[in-house]
Structure formats: structure tokens, C-alpha cells
Short mmCIF file of C-alpha atoms in Angstrom, two decimals:
data_model
loop_
_atom_site.label_atom_id
_atom_site.label_comp_id
_atom_site.label_asym_id
_atom_site.label_seq_id
_atom_site.Cartn_x
_atom_site.Cartn_y
_atom_site.Cartn_z
CA GLU A 1081 -69.77 158.06 -61.07
CA VAL A 1082 -68.87 160.56 -58.53
CA GLN A 1083 -69.69 159.17 -55.11
CA LEU A 1084 -68.79 160.39 -51.53
CA VAL A 1085 -69.59 157.55 -48.55
CA GLU A 1086 -68.88 158.83 -45.03
CA SER A 1087 -68.45 156.45 -42.06
CA GLY A 1088 -67.24 156.59 -38.66
CA GLY A 1089 -70.44 158.13 -37.10
CA GLY A 1090 -71.85 156.60 -33.49
CA LEU A 1091 -72.46 157.32 -29.91
CA VAL A 1092 -69.99 158.96 -28.00
CA GLN A 1093 -69.76 160.42 -24.43
CA PRO A 1094 -69.29 164.25 -24.05
CA GLY A 1095 -65.99 165.09 -24.09
CA GLY A 1096 -64.82 162.16 -26.21
CA SER A 1097 -63.67 162.02 -29.84
CA LEU A 1098 -64.80 160.55 -33.33
CA ARG A 1099 -63.05 160.49 -36.67
CA LEU A 1100 -65.52 160.69 -39.34
CA SER A 1101 -64.17 159.43 -42.77
CA CYS A 1102 -65.43 160.02 -46.53
CA ALA A 1103 -64.25 157.82 -49.13
CA ALA A 1104 -64.08 159.55 -52.82
CA SER A 1105 -64.73 157.57 -55.76
CA GLY A 1106 -65.11 158.80 -59.68
CA PHE A 1107 -62.90 161.77 -59.11
CA THR A 1108 -59.39 162.92 -57.53
CA LEU A 1109 -60.21 164.34 -54.16
CA SER A 1110 -57.47 166.41 -53.68
CA ASN A 1111 -58.32 168.34 -56.90
CA TYR A 1112 -61.33 169.86 -55.05
CA TRP A 1113 -62.01 171.83 -52.19
CA MET A 1114 -63.92 169.45 -49.67
CA HIS A 1115 -66.44 170.39 -47.08
CA TRP A 1116 -68.04 169.26 -44.30
CA VAL A 1117 -71.59 170.22 -43.22
CA ARG A 1118 -73.59 169.08 -40.52
CA GLN A 1119 -77.42 168.83 -39.57
CA ALA A 1120 -78.65 168.28 -36.28
CA PRO A 1121 -81.95 166.57 -35.71
CA GLY A 1122 -85.10 168.52 -37.26
CA ARG A 1123 -82.68 171.47 -37.87
CA GLY A 1124 -80.79 172.97 -40.72
CA LEU A 1125 -77.56 172.83 -42.50
CA VAL A 1126 -74.67 174.56 -40.97
CA TRP A 1127 -71.07 174.18 -42.73
CA VAL A 1128 -68.30 172.89 -40.56
CA SER A 1129 -65.23 172.75 -42.46
CA ARG A 1130 -63.18 173.12 -45.53
CA ILE A 1131 -59.83 172.28 -46.99
CA SER A 1132 -59.00 173.69 -50.22
CA SER A 1133 -57.31 171.84 -53.21
CA ASP A 1134 -54.22 173.39 -52.13
CA GLY A 1135 -54.56 172.14 -48.62
CA ILE A 1136 -55.67 175.32 -46.83
CA THR A 1137 -58.21 174.83 -44.07
CA ALA A 1138 -61.02 176.64 -42.68
CA TYR A 1139 -63.32 176.18 -39.84
CA ALA A 1140 -66.72 177.28 -38.27
CA ASP A 1141 -66.12 179.24 -35.17
CA SER A 1142 -68.03 176.45 -33.19
CA VAL A 1143 -65.58 173.80 -34.03
CA ARG A 1144 -62.40 175.87 -34.44
CA GLY A 1145 -59.71 174.52 -31.96
CA ARG A 1146 -61.78 171.37 -31.57
CA PHE A 1147 -61.94 169.65 -35.20
CA THR A 1148 -59.54 168.99 -37.85
CA ILE A 1149 -60.09 168.51 -41.36
CA SER A 1150 -57.63 166.44 -43.26
CA ARG A 1151 -57.26 163.98 -46.35
CA ASP A 1152 -55.29 161.15 -47.63
CA ASN A 1153 -54.52 161.57 -51.48
CA ALA A 1154 -53.27 157.99 -51.67
CA GLU A 1155 -56.51 156.64 -50.14
CA ASN A 1156 -58.61 159.43 -51.91
CA THR A 1157 -60.21 159.82 -48.49
CA LEU A 1158 -61.32 162.91 -46.65
CA TYR A 1159 -61.49 163.17 -42.59
CA LEU A 1160 -63.16 165.20 -39.73
CA GLN A 1161 -61.38 164.46 -36.54
CA MET A 1162 -63.52 165.49 -33.66
CA ASN A 1163 -62.43 166.22 -30.43
CA SER A 1164 -63.96 167.56 -26.94
CA LEU A 1165 -67.50 166.51 -28.15
CA GLY A 1166 -70.71 168.15 -26.51
CA ALA A 1167 -74.21 167.59 -27.14
CA GLU A 1168 -74.42 170.63 -29.62
CA ASP A 1169 -72.42 168.38 -32.03
CA THR A 1170 -74.99 165.70 -32.41
CA ALA A 1171 -76.21 165.71 -36.04
CA VAL A 1172 -75.82 164.13 -39.50
CA TYR A 1173 -72.45 165.06 -40.93
CA TYR A 1174 -72.36 165.36 -44.77
CA CYS A 1175 -69.10 165.03 -46.61
CA VAL A 1176 -69.67 167.44 -49.90
CA ARG A 1177 -67.49 168.36 -52.86
CA ALA A 1178 -67.32 171.87 -54.20
CA GLU A 1179 -67.30 172.18 -57.86
CA GLY A 1180 -64.05 174.00 -59.25
CA GLY A 1181 -62.62 175.90 -56.18
CA PRO A 1182 -65.14 178.38 -53.62
CA ASN A 1183 -68.20 177.04 -55.58
CA TRP A 1184 -71.44 175.52 -54.95
CA PHE A 1185 -71.80 172.02 -53.12
CA ASP A 1186 -72.38 169.12 -55.09
CA PRO A 1187 -72.39 166.15 -54.54
CA TRP A 1188 -73.24 165.40 -51.04
CA GLY A 1189 -72.48 162.16 -49.36
CA GLN A 1190 -75.42 160.12 -47.66
CA GLY A 1191 -74.22 161.37 -44.35
CA THR A 1192 -73.06 159.60 -41.06
CA LEU A 1193 -74.68 160.24 -37.52
CA VAL A 1194 -72.87 161.33 -34.72
CA THR A 1195 -74.61 161.44 -31.41
CA VAL A 1196 -73.09 162.91 -28.22
CA SER A 1197 -74.59 161.48 -25.32
CA SER A 1198 -74.01 159.88 -21.93
CA ILE B 24 -73.05 186.57 -43.70
CA VAL B 25 -76.40 185.89 -42.32
CA MET B 26 -78.99 184.46 -45.06
CA THR B 27 -82.69 184.93 -44.33
CA GLN B 28 -85.50 182.92 -45.98
CA SER B 29 -89.04 183.64 -46.26
CA PRO B 30 -91.51 182.22 -45.62
CA ASP B 31 -90.57 179.43 -42.89
CA SER B 32 -93.40 177.26 -44.87
CA LEU B 33 -95.31 177.19 -47.60
CA ALA B 34 -98.53 175.55 -49.06
CA VAL B 35 -99.28 175.65 -52.63
CA SER B 36 -101.86 173.66 -54.76
CA LEU B 37 -100.50 171.19 -57.39
CA GLY B 38 -99.86 173.06 -60.64
CA GLU B 39 -99.60 176.56 -59.08
CA ARG B 40 -96.54 178.66 -58.64
CA ALA B 41 -94.45 178.80 -55.35
CA THR B 42 -91.92 181.34 -54.57
CA ILE B 43 -89.12 181.31 -51.79
CA ASN B 44 -87.10 184.32 -50.83
CA CYS B 45 -83.71 184.74 -49.63
CA LYS B 46 -81.94 187.59 -48.14
CA SER B 47 -78.28 188.01 -47.46
CA SER B 48 -77.02 190.32 -44.77
CA GLN B 49 -74.38 191.81 -47.47
CA SER B 50 -73.85 191.28 -50.90
CA VAL B 51 -72.94 188.19 -52.53
CA LEU B 52 -72.05 189.81 -55.99
CA SER B 53 -68.53 189.55 -56.89
CA SER B 54 -67.36 192.66 -58.70
CA SER B 55 -64.31 190.66 -60.11
CA ASN B 56 -66.73 188.36 -62.13
CA ASN B 57 -70.11 189.85 -61.78
CA LYS B 58 -71.56 186.44 -60.31
CA ASN B 59 -73.70 186.09 -57.50
CA TYR B 60 -72.34 183.52 -55.21
CA LEU B 61 -75.57 181.82 -54.13
CA ALA B 62 -77.03 178.40 -54.67
CA TRP B 63 -80.43 176.49 -54.03
CA TYR B 64 -80.76 172.93 -52.57
CA GLN B 65 -83.79 170.55 -52.38
CA GLN B 66 -83.77 168.23 -49.36
CA LYS B 67 -86.60 165.55 -49.18
CA PRO B 68 -86.62 163.77 -45.94
CA GLY B 69 -84.04 160.91 -45.11
CA GLN B 70 -81.86 162.26 -47.90
CA PRO B 71 -78.84 164.62 -48.32
CA PRO B 72 -79.57 168.01 -50.14
CA LYS B 73 -79.67 168.10 -53.65
CA LEU B 74 -78.17 171.04 -55.59
CA LEU B 75 -80.91 172.92 -57.88
CA ILE B 76 -79.64 176.29 -58.91
CA TYR B 77 -75.99 177.99 -58.75
CA TRP B 78 -74.66 181.32 -59.71
CA ALA B 79 -78.36 182.32 -58.39
CA SER B 80 -79.84 181.55 -61.58
CA THR B 81 -78.22 178.50 -63.42
CA ARG B 82 -80.03 175.38 -63.09
CA GLU B 83 -77.96 172.44 -62.36
CA SER B 84 -78.12 169.72 -65.54
CA GLY B 85 -81.11 167.37 -64.67
CA VAL B 86 -83.38 169.65 -62.64
CA PRO B 87 -86.77 170.43 -64.22
CA ASP B 88 -87.03 173.80 -65.85
CA ARG B 89 -89.97 174.37 -63.62
CA PHE B 90 -87.14 175.24 -60.96
CA SER B 91 -85.82 178.88 -61.87
CA GLY B 92 -83.75 181.42 -59.71
CA SER B 93 -83.53 185.10 -59.85
CA GLY B 94 -81.95 187.73 -58.10
CA SER B 95 -78.61 189.80 -57.37
CA GLY B 96 -76.97 191.33 -54.69
CA THR B 97 -78.60 190.50 -51.54
CA ASP B 98 -82.29 189.55 -52.62
CA PHE B 99 -82.83 186.41 -54.44
CA SER B 100 -85.80 183.95 -55.10
CA LEU B 101 -86.64 180.32 -56.21
CA THR B 102 -89.52 179.70 -58.20
CA ILE B 103 -91.27 176.77 -58.84
CA GLY B 104 -93.20 177.21 -61.76
CA SER B 105 -96.06 174.51 -61.67
CA LEU B 106 -95.90 172.76 -58.49
CA GLN B 107 -95.56 168.89 -58.53
CA ALA B 108 -96.34 166.35 -55.84
CA GLU B 109 -92.50 165.10 -55.94
CA ASP B 110 -91.40 169.05 -55.13
CA VAL B 111 -92.62 168.58 -51.54
CA ALA B 112 -89.48 169.27 -49.55
CA VAL B 113 -87.26 171.62 -47.43
CA TYR B 114 -85.35 174.29 -49.82
CA TYR B 115 -82.08 175.99 -48.69
CA CYS B 116 -80.28 179.25 -49.69
CA GLN B 117 -76.49 179.13 -49.50
CA GLN B 118 -73.83 181.74 -50.11
CA TYR B 119 -70.46 180.59 -51.41
CA TYR B 120 -69.05 184.02 -51.41
CA SER B 121 -67.07 184.00 -48.21
CA THR B 122 -66.44 181.58 -45.22
CA PRO B 123 -68.38 180.59 -43.26
CA TYR B 124 -70.61 179.20 -46.25
CA THR B 125 -73.81 180.07 -44.33
CA PHE B 126 -77.37 178.48 -45.18
CA GLY B 127 -80.62 179.79 -44.73
CA GLN B 128 -82.87 178.47 -41.88
CA GLY B 129 -84.80 176.47 -44.85
CA THR B 130 -88.34 176.76 -46.37
CA LYS B 131 -90.71 173.56 -45.84
CA LEU B 132 -92.80 173.38 -49.14
CA GLU B 133 -96.09 171.46 -49.01
CA ILE B 134 -99.15 170.72 -51.05
CA LYS B 135 -102.21 172.82 -50.09
#
């Protein structure tokens, strides 16, 4: 069964850092394009970042230079390193697989909540 | 690419048809493969989004056939043929034609 399990969320002060993890099972993560999508409380879905199967990364303008997406092939785990966090980064962060390249998002993890507050 | 859904909310009686529209600010139709890079997702409270439709009109495996997608280029629709109680959710369209992969603002579907 294909499964994505996020972890690492929590409460962090403004200006702080956090690293999210997404453990993949049932498939080889490095063979797929993987994404992070976030959803602020009561708001819509916003794409954050992507890493392609050949390791090319892309970021939303709002996080470029602050967030870094990476993966550990041996651990079959996706990461999102988040630095210089602000209140606007408060959201549930979802780890998502893209089917067969630059395609639709499926499946989605359950998400991990990041709260930036003093 | 900006994705704009209409309406923002919709109330439909059980058994009736519900239609949600999605418009992209530029075409998401690829000339290389003649496919529309457009997906629809359903999100119920407290749950992650679930894929319903991809390539604008291809139903994901296991999705009831009352869900259908249509459209091409910049104008798309998601139709629920006969609304069931379990269809109450927020629905999002998304383009995966180019980064950033943008979503519509969501349409909240309720029972009238």
C-alpha cells in the first residue's frame, strides 16, 4: 500500500526553523516527483515546493530562499527544511506524490501542522 | 497561472446535479500531447484532499461515476450527477501545466 506519513510539525517562534519529514512506503520515492503543499487554517491549498525524480527542485516565490526540499533515498524520506519562519507560514503541510512526472497529485499524506507564534 | 472557481459555495438538494466551474488565466492544454493539465480534488473536513479527476476528464480509479469532468483550454467543469450526502466537501481544481502548480480557491458544496 502506498503511504506518506509526515512528521516534524509543531510550534516555532517567528524567525525560527523547522524540518518536516515525509516517510514513504509502498513505493520508491526517488522514482517520483514529490511535492509539499500547505493549507493555512480555514484557507485553500497552496503549492510550496517540488523535487523531480532527477533531483531538480522548484519553489513558490513566497518560500524561495527560505525553504529547501530534499530527499534521502536510503531512508525513502522527503524533507522540507524551513528557515526564517513567519506567521504567514502557519499551515498544515502535506507531502504529496505526483503520478509519473509533472502530473496530478496522488496520494496525499495526512499532513503535519506548523504553527509560527511567539 | 491563476485558477478561479465559481461559485465559492453551492447548496444542492440530494439527488440533484451540482456543477462547479474552473477558469485558468492561460491555457493548460498541451500542444505536444493534446492533454489538459487539470485535476479536481475533494477535501472533507479534517482530511487531506483526494484526487477525483485528472487530464480534465479522466476519473480516478474508485471514484463514483456520478463525478465527471469536462472542458478544455481555459474553461473546465466538475459535475456531480446526483448529489449524495457524502459528497459534502470543498472541491478544488488545480493546474499541473507549469510551476507554480496553482489551485483554485475552492468551492464549498452543501446540501440544500
